[in-house]
Amino acid sequence: MIHFVGAGPGAEDLITVRGQKMIEEADVIIYAGSLVNPGLLKYAKEGCKIYNSAFMTLEEVIEVMIQAEKKSQMTVRLHTGDPCLYGAIREQMDILDEKNILYDSCPGVSSFCGAAAALNLEYTLPDVSQSVVITRTEGKTPVPERESIASFAKHRATMVLFLSTGLLAKLTEQLICGGYEPDTPAAIVYKATWPEEETHICTIETLEETAKSHGIRKTALIIVGDVVSHNHYQRSKLYDPTFTTEYRKGTE
Ligand code: SAH
């Protein structure tokens, strides 16, 4: 069987307990070497075959899985963060379906959660934003027209941008064109939860120069929205003394 496992955002101890156990039991591990922390491979048992998918095509990845299945071995396909975001897992699963090979998924901590932790940030502050838009700027992979950055910007909700660090001038232009004020707070989080993590608070307008001045070109997330400055927000109802909940009687 094949187990798609989320490796977490970087720090070795941010994989789930289940994910770590799967690594310990695997006969074969195929890990996304461009972003998965290789330190996680120390949990692999002796004799486990390890492949770095950064050097492989989809066909080569599948071939390794097929060969392992033939020997009734257990394969872990280790993806960065949570495999459900930009993980290219569907194309693997569809081929496995065709070949009647069973698989399942083990979630991981996505880097957008790691980035919030790095900034001690709450993406959903009452009265500021109650939604998080997870998207990317268009690069080699096209983004459907109806999902343009400008169209999302109209909502002025919290936005987290993956895979966009090399396209910051274009991003700024589209965010402003869509409706964010140029001085809207933004943050760049480089290698969230890794030892070399960096966080930089800036504004939409200064995204490109901030990244440039710190030499950040990849492995970063861009966070946009007023939650970054968290100056004005309402207290939660849940912990308001006057508010009655299922578990607690309010004072009024
Ligand atoms: N499935 C992954 C995302 C894979 S796409 C997840 O859930 O996090 C790869 C992109 O994710 C990178 O280009 C970068 O934008 C972002 N990324 C991954 N790990 C990161 C980290 N530790 N810190 C900041 N950004 C990260």
Tab-separated table of C-alpha atoms and ligand atoms in Angstrom:
chain	number	residue	atom	x	y	z
A	1	MET	CA	0.000	0.000	0.000
A	2	ILE	CA	1.037	3.583	-0.640
A	3	HIS	CA	0.721	6.192	2.117
A	4	PHE	CA	0.755	9.856	1.095
A	5	VAL	CA	2.172	11.588	4.163
A	6	GLY	CA	2.417	15.277	5.012
A	7	ALA	CA	5.919	16.008	6.271
A	8	GLY	CA	4.966	19.316	7.882
A	9	PRO	CA	6.426	22.746	7.112
A	10	GLY	CA	10.057	22.070	7.935
A	11	ALA	CA	10.939	21.484	11.597
A	12	GLU	CA	11.570	17.762	12.086
A	13	ASP	CA	9.253	17.543	15.081
A	14	LEU	CA	6.303	19.050	13.218
A	15	ILE	CA	5.397	15.842	11.408
A	16	THR	CA	2.377	14.088	12.956
A	17	VAL	CA	2.846	11.085	15.250
A	18	ARG	CA	1.055	8.978	12.629
A	19	GLY	CA	3.272	10.262	9.841
A	20	GLN	CA	6.429	9.505	11.820
A	21	LYS	CA	5.209	5.945	12.539
A	22	MET	CA	4.590	5.423	8.833
A	23	ILE	CA	8.139	6.567	8.044
A	24	GLU	CA	9.448	4.139	10.678
A	25	GLU	CA	7.545	1.245	9.090
A	26	ALA	CA	8.157	2.051	5.417
A	27	ASP	CA	10.129	-0.253	3.125
A	28	VAL	CA	10.307	2.499	0.502
A	29	ILE	CA	10.211	6.294	0.948
A	30	ILE	CA	9.854	8.735	-1.922
A	31	TYR	CA	10.310	12.242	-0.544
A	32	ALA	CA	9.950	15.649	-2.191
A	33	GLY	CA	13.552	16.642	-1.646
A	34	SER	CA	13.188	20.275	-2.691
A	35	LEU	CA	11.229	21.130	0.468
A	36	VAL	CA	10.940	18.129	2.834
A	37	ASN	CA	13.444	18.271	5.674
A	38	PRO	CA	15.874	15.377	5.009
A	39	GLY	CA	16.270	15.062	8.783
A	40	LEU	CA	12.938	13.206	8.801
A	41	LEU	CA	14.614	10.315	6.990
A	42	LYS	CA	16.503	9.407	10.156
A	43	TYR	CA	13.268	7.734	11.343
A	44	ALA	CA	13.441	5.268	8.424
A	45	LYS	CA	14.309	1.663	9.310
A	46	GLU	CA	17.513	0.015	8.196
A	47	GLY	CA	17.291	-1.235	4.659
A	48	CYS	CA	14.521	1.203	3.707
A	49	LYS	CA	14.961	2.345	0.101
A	50	ILE	CA	14.892	6.134	-0.173
A	51	TYR	CA	14.227	8.129	-3.345
A	52	ASN	CA	14.306	11.910	-3.827
A	53	SER	CA	11.441	12.837	-6.168
A	54	ALA	CA	13.102	16.177	-7.001
A	55	PHE	CA	15.147	14.181	-9.529
A	56	MET	CA	12.247	12.043	-10.788
A	57	THR	CA	9.330	12.297	-13.205
A	58	LEU	CA	5.776	11.234	-12.327
A	59	GLU	CA	6.338	8.046	-14.331
A	60	GLU	CA	9.506	7.227	-12.397
A	61	VAL	CA	7.763	7.820	-9.062
A	62	ILE	CA	4.935	5.498	-10.070
A	63	GLU	CA	7.381	2.842	-11.277
A	64	VAL	CA	9.048	2.776	-7.846
A	65	MET	CA	5.608	2.378	-6.260
A	66	ILE	CA	4.694	-0.469	-8.639
A	67	GLN	CA	7.917	-2.343	-7.934
A	68	ALA	CA	7.366	-1.995	-4.167
A	69	GLU	CA	3.788	-3.261	-4.528
A	70	LYS	CA	5.035	-6.313	-6.428
A	71	LYS	CA	7.111	-7.177	-3.366
A	72	SER	CA	4.157	-6.407	-1.017
A	73	GLN	CA	6.174	-3.582	0.488
A	74	MET	CA	4.941	-0.460	2.215
A	75	THR	CA	5.664	2.843	0.464
A	76	VAL	CA	5.554	6.308	1.996
A	77	ARG	CA	5.232	9.209	-0.436
A	78	LEU	CA	6.394	12.146	1.650
A	79	HIS	CA	5.144	15.571	0.604
A	80	THR	CA	5.918	18.932	2.148
A	81	GLY	CA	3.415	20.610	4.484
A	82	ASP	CA	0.023	19.036	3.871
A	83	PRO	CA	-0.189	17.071	0.627
A	84	CYS	CA	-3.596	18.574	-0.232
A	85	LEU	CA	-2.111	21.968	-1.131
A	86	TYR	CA	-0.061	22.169	-4.348
A	87	GLY	CA	1.054	18.604	-3.716
A	88	ALA	CA	0.446	17.107	-7.178
A	89	ILE	CA	-1.050	14.048	-5.474
A	90	ARG	CA	-4.179	13.641	-7.618
A	91	GLU	CA	-2.159	12.728	-10.713
A	92	GLN	CA	-0.394	10.003	-8.722
A	93	MET	CA	-3.645	8.720	-7.230
A	94	ASP	CA	-5.358	8.522	-10.614
A	95	ILE	CA	-2.615	6.279	-11.989
A	96	LEU	CA	-2.674	4.153	-8.817
A	97	ASP	CA	-6.454	3.780	-9.252
A	98	GLU	CA	-5.917	2.570	-12.815
A	99	LYS	CA	-3.420	0.033	-11.572
A	100	ASN	CA	-5.610	-1.064	-8.650
A	101	ILE	CA	-3.005	-0.045	-6.111
A	102	LEU	CA	-4.398	1.009	-2.738
A	103	TYR	CA	-3.382	4.235	-1.059
A	104	ASP	CA	-4.371	6.534	1.782
A	105	SER	CA	-3.391	9.988	3.079
A	106	CYS	CA	-1.976	11.228	6.364
A	107	PRO	CA	-2.330	14.982	6.840
A	108	GLY	CA	0.512	17.299	7.763
A	109	VAL	CA	0.942	20.806	9.127
A	110	SER	CA	0.827	23.101	6.116
A	111	SER	CA	3.400	25.860	5.799
A	112	PHE	CA	0.594	28.444	5.977
A	113	CYS	CA	0.042	27.285	9.572
A	114	GLY	CA	3.796	27.306	10.182
A	115	ALA	CA	3.940	30.891	8.889
A	116	ALA	CA	1.117	31.985	11.222
A	117	ALA	CA	2.996	30.393	14.115
A	118	ALA	CA	6.197	32.207	13.116
A	119	LEU	CA	4.320	35.519	13.367
A	120	ASN	CA	2.048	34.545	16.298
A	121	LEU	CA	-0.731	35.495	13.939
A	122	GLU	CA	-4.466	34.819	13.971
A	123	TYR	CA	-5.679	34.852	10.356
A	124	THR	CA	-9.328	35.266	11.369
A	125	LEU	CA	-9.634	38.282	13.674
A	126	PRO	CA	-13.243	39.318	14.446
A	127	ASP	CA	-14.132	42.561	12.653
A	128	VAL	CA	-10.993	42.385	10.482
A	129	SER	CA	-11.305	39.214	8.428
A	130	GLN	CA	-13.120	35.942	8.870
A	131	SER	CA	-11.793	34.279	5.749
A	132	VAL	CA	-8.445	33.125	4.431
A	133	VAL	CA	-7.827	33.033	0.701
A	134	ILE	CA	-5.095	30.551	-0.163
A	135	THR	CA	-3.807	31.135	-3.650
A	136	ARG	CA	-0.756	31.783	-5.815
A	137	THR	CA	0.288	34.147	-8.565
A	138	GLU	CA	0.289	32.662	-12.007
A	139	GLY	CA	3.660	31.241	-13.001
A	140	LYS	CA	4.247	28.295	-15.311
A	141	THR	CA	1.135	26.690	-13.845
A	142	PRO	CA	-1.881	28.659	-15.073
A	143	VAL	CA	-4.456	30.033	-12.618
A	144	PRO	CA	-8.079	30.150	-13.874
A	145	GLU	CA	-9.043	33.694	-14.936
A	146	ARG	CA	-11.968	33.789	-12.487
A	147	GLU	CA	-9.455	33.313	-9.649
A	148	SER	CA	-7.363	36.380	-10.436
A	149	ILE	CA	-5.544	37.990	-7.517
A	150	ALA	CA	-7.423	41.225	-8.234
A	151	SER	CA	-10.790	39.471	-7.907
A	152	PHE	CA	-9.836	38.003	-4.514
A	153	ALA	CA	-8.365	41.348	-3.422
A	154	LYS	CA	-11.835	42.913	-3.712
A	155	HIS	CA	-12.814	41.004	-0.549
A	156	ARG	CA	-9.884	42.439	1.425
A	157	ALA	CA	-9.853	39.179	3.352
A	158	THR	CA	-6.663	37.644	4.713
A	159	MET	CA	-4.669	36.220	1.821
A	160	VAL	CA	-1.862	33.685	1.880
A	161	LEU	CA	0.182	33.343	-1.294
A	162	PHE	CA	2.163	30.222	-2.058
A	163	LEU	CA	4.715	29.887	-4.860
A	164	SER	CA	4.797	33.628	-5.520
A	165	THR	CA	8.088	34.961	-4.150
A	166	GLY	CA	9.603	35.461	-7.592
A	167	LEU	CA	6.658	37.509	-8.834
A	168	LEU	CA	6.205	40.175	-6.181
A	169	ALA	CA	6.004	43.258	-8.401
A	170	LYS	CA	3.158	41.671	-10.352
A	171	LEU	CA	1.509	40.578	-7.105
A	172	THR	CA	1.593	44.105	-5.644
A	173	GLU	CA	0.111	45.551	-8.823
A	174	GLN	CA	-2.746	43.037	-8.861
A	175	LEU	CA	-3.523	43.398	-5.149
A	176	ILE	CA	-3.781	47.189	-5.457
A	177	CYS	CA	-5.714	46.969	-8.708
A	178	GLY	CA	-8.181	44.686	-6.919
A	179	GLY	CA	-8.861	46.964	-3.975
A	180	TYR	CA	-6.280	46.658	-1.209
A	181	GLU	CA	-4.749	49.977	-0.091
A	182	PRO	CA	-1.023	50.160	-0.987
A	183	ASP	CA	-0.156	50.491	2.716
A	184	THR	CA	-2.070	47.353	3.701
A	185	PRO	CA	0.145	45.308	6.032
A	186	ALA	CA	1.884	42.273	4.572
A	187	ALA	CA	4.458	39.759	5.730
A	188	ILE	CA	7.060	37.566	4.111
A	189	VAL	CA	7.829	34.357	5.976
A	190	TYR	CA	10.887	32.518	4.719
A	191	LYS	CA	11.363	28.843	5.637
A	192	ALA	CA	8.726	28.890	8.388
A	193	THR	CA	9.669	26.572	11.295
A	194	TRP	CA	13.117	25.728	9.840
A	195	PRO	CA	16.165	26.856	11.886
A	196	GLU	CA	16.806	29.524	9.216
A	197	GLU	CA	13.256	30.948	9.428
A	198	GLU	CA	12.916	34.689	8.741
A	199	THR	CA	9.867	36.926	9.126
A	200	HIS	CA	9.589	40.391	7.619
A	201	ILE	CA	6.643	42.717	8.134
A	202	CYS	CA	6.115	45.232	5.343
A	203	THR	CA	3.237	46.575	3.241
A	204	ILE	CA	1.768	45.480	-0.059
A	205	GLU	CA	3.722	48.274	-1.734
A	206	THR	CA	7.083	47.224	-0.305
A	207	LEU	CA	6.855	43.459	-0.827
A	208	GLU	CA	9.364	43.275	-3.656
A	209	GLU	CA	11.988	45.554	-2.107
A	210	THR	CA	11.662	43.758	1.255
A	211	ALA	CA	12.240	40.346	-0.325
A	212	LYS	CA	15.117	41.704	-2.416
A	213	SER	CA	16.847	43.395	0.488
A	214	HIS	CA	16.846	40.104	2.428
A	215	GLY	CA	17.801	37.971	-0.588
A	216	ILE	CA	14.573	35.955	-0.424
A	217	ARG	CA	13.733	34.325	-3.748
A	218	LYS	CA	11.925	31.117	-2.806
A	219	THR	CA	10.519	28.944	0.021
A	220	ALA	CA	8.502	31.828	1.371
A	221	LEU	CA	4.871	32.653	1.925
A	222	ILE	CA	3.347	36.079	1.490
A	223	ILE	CA	0.611	37.051	3.910
A	224	VAL	CA	-1.562	40.030	3.120
A	225	GLY	CA	-4.240	41.811	5.114
A	226	ASP	CA	-5.008	43.894	8.188
A	227	VAL	CA	-4.676	40.852	10.468
A	228	VAL	CA	-0.905	41.258	10.070
A	229	SER	CA	-0.943	44.525	12.052
A	230	HIS	CA	-3.844	43.458	14.309
A	231	ASN	CA	-4.463	46.999	15.535
A	232	HIS	CA	-8.240	47.065	15.578
A	233	TYR	CA	-10.314	43.981	16.179
A	234	GLN	CA	-13.227	42.910	18.308
A	235	ARG	CA	-12.914	40.551	21.228
A	236	SER	CA	-14.346	37.088	20.621
A	237	LYS	CA	-17.877	36.311	21.729
A	238	LEU	CA	-16.750	32.900	22.978
A	239	TYR	CA	-14.688	34.329	25.860
A	240	ASP	CA	-16.834	37.425	26.537
A	241	PRO	CA	-17.977	37.352	30.217
A	242	THR	CA	-21.483	38.536	29.249
A	243	PHE	CA	-21.963	35.854	26.606
A	244	THR	CA	-23.690	32.571	27.429
A	245	THR	CA	-22.376	29.469	25.658
A	246	GLU	CA	-23.212	25.783	25.795
A	247	TYR	CA	-20.540	25.398	28.494
A	248	ARG	CA	-20.678	28.636	30.500
A	249	LYS	CA	-23.386	31.030	31.760
A	250	GLY	CA	-22.781	34.710	30.945
A	251	THR	CA	-23.108	37.515	33.502
A	252	GLU	CA	-26.029	39.203	31.708
B	1	SAH	N1	1.942	21.349	0.449
B	1	SAH	C1	2.764	22.441	0.880
B	1	SAH	C2	2.931	23.509	-0.185
B	1	SAH	C3	3.732	23.040	-1.386
B	1	SAH	S1	3.941	24.289	-2.593
B	1	SAH	C4	2.200	23.026	2.187
B	1	SAH	O1	1.117	22.613	2.635
B	1	SAH	O2	2.849	23.880	2.763
B	1	SAH	C5	5.531	24.917	-2.216
B	1	SAH	C6	5.438	26.340	-1.703
B	1	SAH	O3	4.999	26.290	-0.354
B	1	SAH	C7	6.748	27.105	-1.640
B	1	SAH	O4	7.035	27.712	-2.865
B	1	SAH	C8	6.461	28.134	-0.591
B	1	SAH	O5	5.654	29.173	-1.116
B	1	SAH	C9	5.594	27.352	0.358
B	1	SAH	N2	6.356	26.766	1.487
B	1	SAH	C10	6.552	25.458	1.737
B	1	SAH	N3	7.221	25.292	2.904
B	1	SAH	C11	7.425	26.531	3.394
B	1	SAH	C12	8.006	27.050	4.590
B	1	SAH	N4	8.516	26.244	5.530
B	1	SAH	N5	8.009	28.389	4.782
B	1	SAH	C13	7.469	29.228	3.863
B	1	SAH	N6	6.895	28.800	2.725
B	1	SAH	C14	6.861	27.474	2.495
